[in-house]
Amino acid sequence: MKTYAALALALITLCSSVHAANWKICRLDVQIVNVLKEPYTQLQGRILKVAPTSPTTQCPQQGSTVTFTPETTDYQNTLPRRQWPRKSQSVQIDYRYLDGICKGDGHPHPCRIEHYPLMGR
């Protein structure tokens, strides 16, 4: 979890000044297919069902894979590892993203902030 915290801090630092619109949300049904260990522990899942919350939302395609670190329903914290879904388990995720312009390094560039909260946990 320390590595994830360091990654989050780096993202906040890089995106210290973000100009963006509203959060876009995709409701995903995902079956966990793998637990990745490198460079840090994440889950990999196959998307079974996709439901965008608006017509302009760019959701991943049904049947594709997504790699993520599961978060709490308020997307403020990473879930403790003991609460992570197991391989072959199906879960619901409210994938959220925010596109904007990051200026943290002095050179504005497009960036996307992503969250993967597990629903019903």
Coordinates of N, CA and C in Angstrom, one line a residue:
M1 N 0.8 -1.2 0.0 CA 0.0 0.0 0.0 C 0.9 1.3 0.0
K2 N 2.1 1.1 0.5 CA 3.0 2.3 0.5 C 3.3 2.7 -0.9
T3 N 3.5 1.7 -1.8 CA 3.8 2.1 -3.2 C 2.6 2.8 -3.8
Y4 N 1.4 2.3 -3.5 CA 0.2 3.0 -4.0 C 0.1 4.4 -3.5
A5 N 0.4 4.6 -2.2 CA 0.3 5.9 -1.7 C 1.4 6.8 -2.4
A6 N 2.5 6.3 -2.6 CA 3.6 7.1 -3.3 C 3.1 7.4 -4.8
L7 N 2.4 6.5 -5.4 CA 1.9 6.7 -6.8 C 0.8 7.8 -6.7
A8 N -0.1 7.8 -5.7 CA -1.1 8.8 -5.6 C -0.5 10.1 -5.3
L9 N 0.5 10.2 -4.5 CA 1.2 11.5 -4.2 C 1.8 12.0 -5.4
A10 N 2.4 11.2 -6.2 CA 3.1 11.6 -7.5 C 2.0 12.2 -8.4
L11 N 0.9 11.5 -8.5 CA -0.2 12.0 -9.4 C -0.7 13.3 -8.9
I12 N -0.9 13.5 -7.6 CA -1.3 14.7 -7.1 C -0.3 15.8 -7.4
T13 N 1.0 15.5 -7.2 CA 2.0 16.5 -7.5 C 2.0 16.9 -9.0
L14 N 1.9 15.9 -9.9 CA 2.0 16.2 -11.3 C 0.7 16.9 -11.7
C15 N -0.4 16.7 -11.1 CA -1.6 17.3 -11.5 C -2.1 18.3 -10.4
S16 N -1.1 19.1 -9.9 CA -1.4 20.0 -8.8 C -2.4 21.1 -9.3
S17 N -2.4 21.4 -10.6 CA -3.3 22.3 -11.1 C -4.0 21.7 -12.3
V18 N -5.2 21.2 -12.1 CA -6.0 20.6 -13.1 C -7.2 21.4 -13.4
H19 N -7.4 21.6 -14.7 CA -8.6 22.3 -15.2 C -9.4 21.3 -15.9
A20 N -10.6 21.0 -15.4 CA -11.3 19.9 -16.1 C -12.8 20.2 -15.9
A21 N -13.6 19.3 -16.5 CA -15.0 19.3 -16.5 C -15.5 18.4 -15.4
N22 N -16.6 17.7 -15.6 CA -17.2 16.9 -14.5 C -16.7 15.5 -14.6
W23 N -16.8 14.7 -13.5 CA -16.5 13.3 -13.5 C -17.4 12.6 -14.4
K24 N -16.8 11.7 -15.2 CA -17.6 10.7 -16.1 C -17.6 9.4 -15.4
I25 N -18.7 8.7 -15.4 CA -18.8 7.4 -14.7 C -19.3 6.3 -15.6
C26 N -18.7 5.2 -15.5 CA -19.1 4.0 -16.2 C -19.3 2.9 -15.2
R27 N -20.5 2.3 -15.2 CA -20.8 1.2 -14.3 C -20.3 -0.1 -15.0
L28 N -19.4 -0.8 -14.4 CA -18.8 -2.0 -15.0 C -19.1 -3.2 -14.2
D29 N -19.4 -4.3 -14.8 CA -19.4 -5.6 -14.2 C -18.1 -6.3 -14.6
V30 N -17.3 -6.7 -13.7 CA -15.9 -7.2 -14.0 C -15.7 -8.5 -13.3
Q31 N -15.1 -9.5 -14.1 CA -14.7 -10.7 -13.5 C -13.2 -10.7 -13.3
I32 N -12.7 -10.9 -12.1 CA -11.3 -10.9 -11.8 C -10.6 -12.1 -12.5
V33 N -9.6 -11.8 -13.3 CA -8.9 -12.9 -14.0 C -7.5 -13.1 -13.5
N34 N -6.9 -12.1 -12.8 CA -5.5 -12.2 -12.4 C -5.2 -11.2 -11.3
V35 N -4.2 -11.5 -10.5 CA -3.7 -10.6 -9.5 C -2.2 -10.3 -9.9
L36 N -2.0 -9.1 -10.3 CA -0.6 -8.7 -10.8 C 0.2 -8.2 -9.6
K37 N 1.5 -8.6 -9.6 CA 2.4 -8.3 -8.5 C 3.4 -7.2 -8.9
E38 N 3.7 -7.0 -10.1 CA 4.7 -6.0 -10.6 C 4.1 -4.9 -11.4
P39 N 4.4 -3.7 -11.3 CA 5.4 -3.1 -10.4 C 4.8 -3.0 -9.0
Y40 N 3.5 -3.1 -8.8 CA 2.8 -3.1 -7.5 C 1.6 -3.9 -7.7
T41 N 1.0 -4.4 -6.6 CA -0.1 -5.3 -6.7 C -1.4 -4.5 -7.2
Q42 N -2.0 -5.1 -8.2 CA -3.2 -4.6 -8.8 C -4.0 -5.9 -9.3
L43 N -5.3 -5.6 -9.5 CA -6.2 -6.6 -10.1 C -6.3 -6.4 -11.6
Q44 N -6.5 -7.5 -12.3 CA -6.9 -7.5 -13.7 C -8.2 -8.2 -13.9
G45 N -9.1 -7.5 -14.6 CA -10.4 -8.1 -14.8 C -10.9 -8.0 -16.2
R46 N -11.8 -8.9 -16.6 CA -12.4 -8.9 -17.9 C -13.8 -8.2 -17.7
I47 N -14.1 -7.3 -18.5 CA -15.3 -6.5 -18.4 C -16.5 -7.4 -19.0
L48 N -17.5 -7.7 -18.2 CA -18.6 -8.5 -18.6 C -19.8 -7.6 -19.1
K49 N -19.9 -6.4 -18.5 CA -21.1 -5.5 -18.9 C -20.6 -4.1 -18.7
V50 N -21.1 -3.2 -19.5 CA -20.7 -1.8 -19.5 C -22.0 -0.9 -19.5
A51 N -22.1 0.1 -18.6 CA -23.3 1.0 -18.7 C -22.8 2.4 -18.4
P52 N -22.6 3.2 -19.5 CA -22.2 4.6 -19.2 C -23.4 5.4 -18.6
T53 N -23.0 6.4 -17.8 CA -24.0 7.2 -17.2 C -24.5 8.4 -18.0
S54 N -23.7 8.7 -19.1 CA -24.1 9.7 -20.1 C -23.6 9.3 -21.5
P55 N -24.2 9.9 -22.5 CA -23.8 9.5 -23.9 C -22.4 9.9 -24.2
T56 N -21.8 10.9 -23.6 CA -20.5 11.4 -23.9 C -19.4 10.7 -23.1
T57 N -19.7 9.7 -22.2 CA -18.8 9.0 -21.4 C -18.0 8.0 -22.3
Q58 N -16.7 7.9 -22.1 CA -15.9 7.0 -22.9 C -15.6 5.8 -22.0
C59 N -16.4 4.7 -22.1 CA -16.2 3.5 -21.3 C -15.3 2.5 -22.0
P60 N -14.7 1.7 -21.2 CA -14.0 0.5 -21.8 C -15.0 -0.4 -22.5
Q61 N -14.5 -1.2 -23.5 CA -15.4 -2.0 -24.2 C -15.7 -3.3 -23.4
Q62 N -16.9 -3.8 -23.6 CA -17.2 -5.2 -23.0 C -16.3 -6.2 -23.6
G63 N -15.8 -7.1 -22.8 CA -14.8 -8.1 -23.3 C -13.4 -7.7 -23.1
S64 N -13.1 -6.4 -23.0 CA -11.7 -6.0 -22.8 C -11.3 -6.2 -21.3
T65 N -10.0 -6.0 -21.1 CA -9.5 -6.1 -19.7 C -9.2 -4.8 -19.1
V66 N -9.3 -4.7 -17.8 CA -8.9 -3.5 -17.1 C -8.0 -3.8 -15.9
T67 N -7.0 -3.0 -15.7 CA -6.1 -3.2 -14.6 C -6.3 -2.1 -13.6
F68 N -6.5 -2.4 -12.3 CA -6.9 -1.4 -11.3 C -6.5 -1.8 -9.9
T69 N -6.5 -0.8 -9.1 CA -6.4 -1.0 -7.6 C -7.8 -0.7 -7.0
P70 N -8.5 -1.6 -6.4 CA -9.8 -1.4 -5.9 C -9.8 -0.3 -4.8
E71 N -10.9 0.5 -4.8 CA -11.0 1.6 -3.9 C -12.4 1.5 -3.1
T72 N -12.5 2.3 -2.1 CA -13.7 2.3 -1.3 C -14.8 3.0 -2.2
T73 N -16.1 2.8 -1.8 CA -17.2 3.4 -2.6 C -17.1 4.9 -2.7
D74 N -16.5 5.6 -1.8 CA -16.4 7.0 -1.9 C -15.1 7.4 -2.7
Y75 N -14.4 6.5 -3.2 CA -13.1 6.6 -4.0 C -12.1 7.4 -3.3
Q76 N -12.1 7.4 -2.0 CA -11.1 8.2 -1.2 C -9.9 7.4 -0.7
N77 N -10.1 6.1 -0.6 CA -9.1 5.2 -0.1 C -9.0 3.9 -0.9
T78 N -7.8 3.3 -0.8 CA -7.6 2.0 -1.4 C -8.2 1.0 -0.4
L79 N -8.9 0.0 -0.9 CA -9.5 -1.1 0.0 C -8.3 -1.9 0.6
P80 N -8.5 -2.3 1.8 CA -7.5 -3.2 2.4 C -7.4 -4.5 1.6
R81 N -6.2 -5.0 1.4 CA -6.0 -6.2 0.6 C -7.0 -7.4 1.0
R82 N -7.3 -7.5 2.3 CA -8.1 -8.7 2.7 C -9.5 -8.5 2.2
Q83 N -9.9 -7.3 1.7 CA -11.3 -7.1 1.2 C -11.3 -7.1 -0.4
W84 N -10.1 -7.3 -1.0 CA -10.1 -7.4 -2.4 C -10.8 -8.6 -2.9
P85 N -11.5 -8.5 -4.1 CA -12.1 -9.7 -4.6 C -11.1 -10.7 -5.1
R86 N -11.4 -12.0 -5.1 CA -10.5 -13.1 -5.4 C -10.6 -13.4 -6.9
K87 N -9.6 -14.1 -7.4 CA -9.6 -14.5 -8.8 C -10.9 -15.3 -9.1
S88 N -11.5 -15.0 -10.2 CA -12.7 -15.6 -10.8 C -14.0 -15.0 -10.2
Q89 N -13.9 -14.1 -9.2 CA -15.0 -13.5 -8.6 C -15.5 -12.3 -9.5
S90 N -16.8 -12.1 -9.5 CA -17.3 -10.9 -10.3 C -17.7 -9.8 -9.3
V91 N -17.4 -8.6 -9.7 CA -17.6 -7.4 -8.9 C -18.2 -6.3 -9.8
Q92 N -18.8 -5.3 -9.1 CA -19.3 -4.1 -9.8 C -18.4 -2.9 -9.4
I93 N -18.0 -2.2 -10.5 CA -17.1 -1.0 -10.3 C -17.8 0.2 -10.9
D94 N -17.8 1.3 -10.2 CA -18.2 2.6 -10.8 C -16.9 3.3 -11.2
Y95 N -16.4 2.9 -12.4 CA -15.2 3.5 -12.9 C -15.4 5.0 -13.2
R96 N -14.6 5.9 -12.6 CA -14.8 7.3 -12.7 C -13.5 7.9 -13.3
Y97 N -13.7 8.8 -14.2 CA -12.5 9.5 -14.7 C -12.8 11.0 -14.9
L98 N -11.7 11.8 -14.9 CA -11.8 13.2 -15.1 C -10.6 13.6 -16.0
D99 N -11.0 14.1 -17.2 CA -10.0 14.6 -18.2 C -9.7 16.0 -17.9
G100 N -8.5 16.4 -18.0 CA -8.1 17.8 -17.8 C -6.7 18.1 -18.3
I101 N -6.2 19.3 -17.9 CA -4.9 19.7 -18.3 C -4.1 19.8 -17.0
C102 N -3.0 19.1 -16.9 CA -2.2 19.1 -15.7 C -1.0 20.1 -16.0
K103 N -0.7 20.8 -14.9 CA 0.4 21.8 -15.1 C 1.5 21.6 -14.0
G104 N 1.5 20.5 -13.3 CA 2.4 20.4 -12.2 C 3.9 20.5 -12.5
D105 N 4.3 20.2 -13.7 CA 5.7 20.2 -14.1 C 6.1 21.5 -14.8
G106 N 5.1 22.4 -14.9 CA 5.4 23.7 -15.6 C 5.1 23.7 -17.0
H107 N 4.7 22.5 -17.6 CA 4.4 22.3 -19.0 C 3.0 21.7 -19.0
P108 N 2.0 22.5 -19.4 CA 0.6 21.9 -19.4 C 0.5 20.7 -20.4
H109 N -0.1 19.7 -20.0 CA -0.3 18.5 -20.8 C -1.7 17.8 -20.4
P110 N -2.3 17.2 -21.4 CA -3.5 16.5 -21.1 C -3.3 15.3 -20.1
C111 N -4.2 15.1 -19.2 CA -4.1 14.0 -18.2 C -5.5 13.5 -17.9
R112 N -5.5 12.3 -17.4 CA -6.8 11.7 -16.9 C -6.6 11.1 -15.5
I113 N -7.4 11.5 -14.6 CA -7.4 11.0 -13.2 C -8.5 9.9 -13.2
E114 N -8.1 8.7 -12.7 CA -9.1 7.6 -12.7 C -9.3 7.0 -11.3
H115 N -10.5 6.5 -11.1 CA -10.8 5.9 -9.8 C -11.6 4.6 -10.1
Y116 N -11.4 3.6 -9.3 CA -12.0 2.3 -9.4 C -12.7 1.8 -8.1
P117 N -13.8 2.5 -7.7 CA -14.4 2.1 -6.4 C -15.3 0.9 -6.7
L118 N -15.1 -0.1 -5.8 CA -16.0 -1.3 -5.8 C -17.3 -1.0 -5.1
M119 N -18.4 -1.4 -5.8 CA -19.7 -1.1 -5.2 C -20.2 -2.2 -4.4
G120 N -21.0 -1.9 -3.3 CA -21.5 -2.9 -2.5 C -20.6 -3.5 -1.5
R121 N -19.5 -2.8 -1.1 CA -18.5 -3.3 -0.2 C -18.5 -2.4 1.0

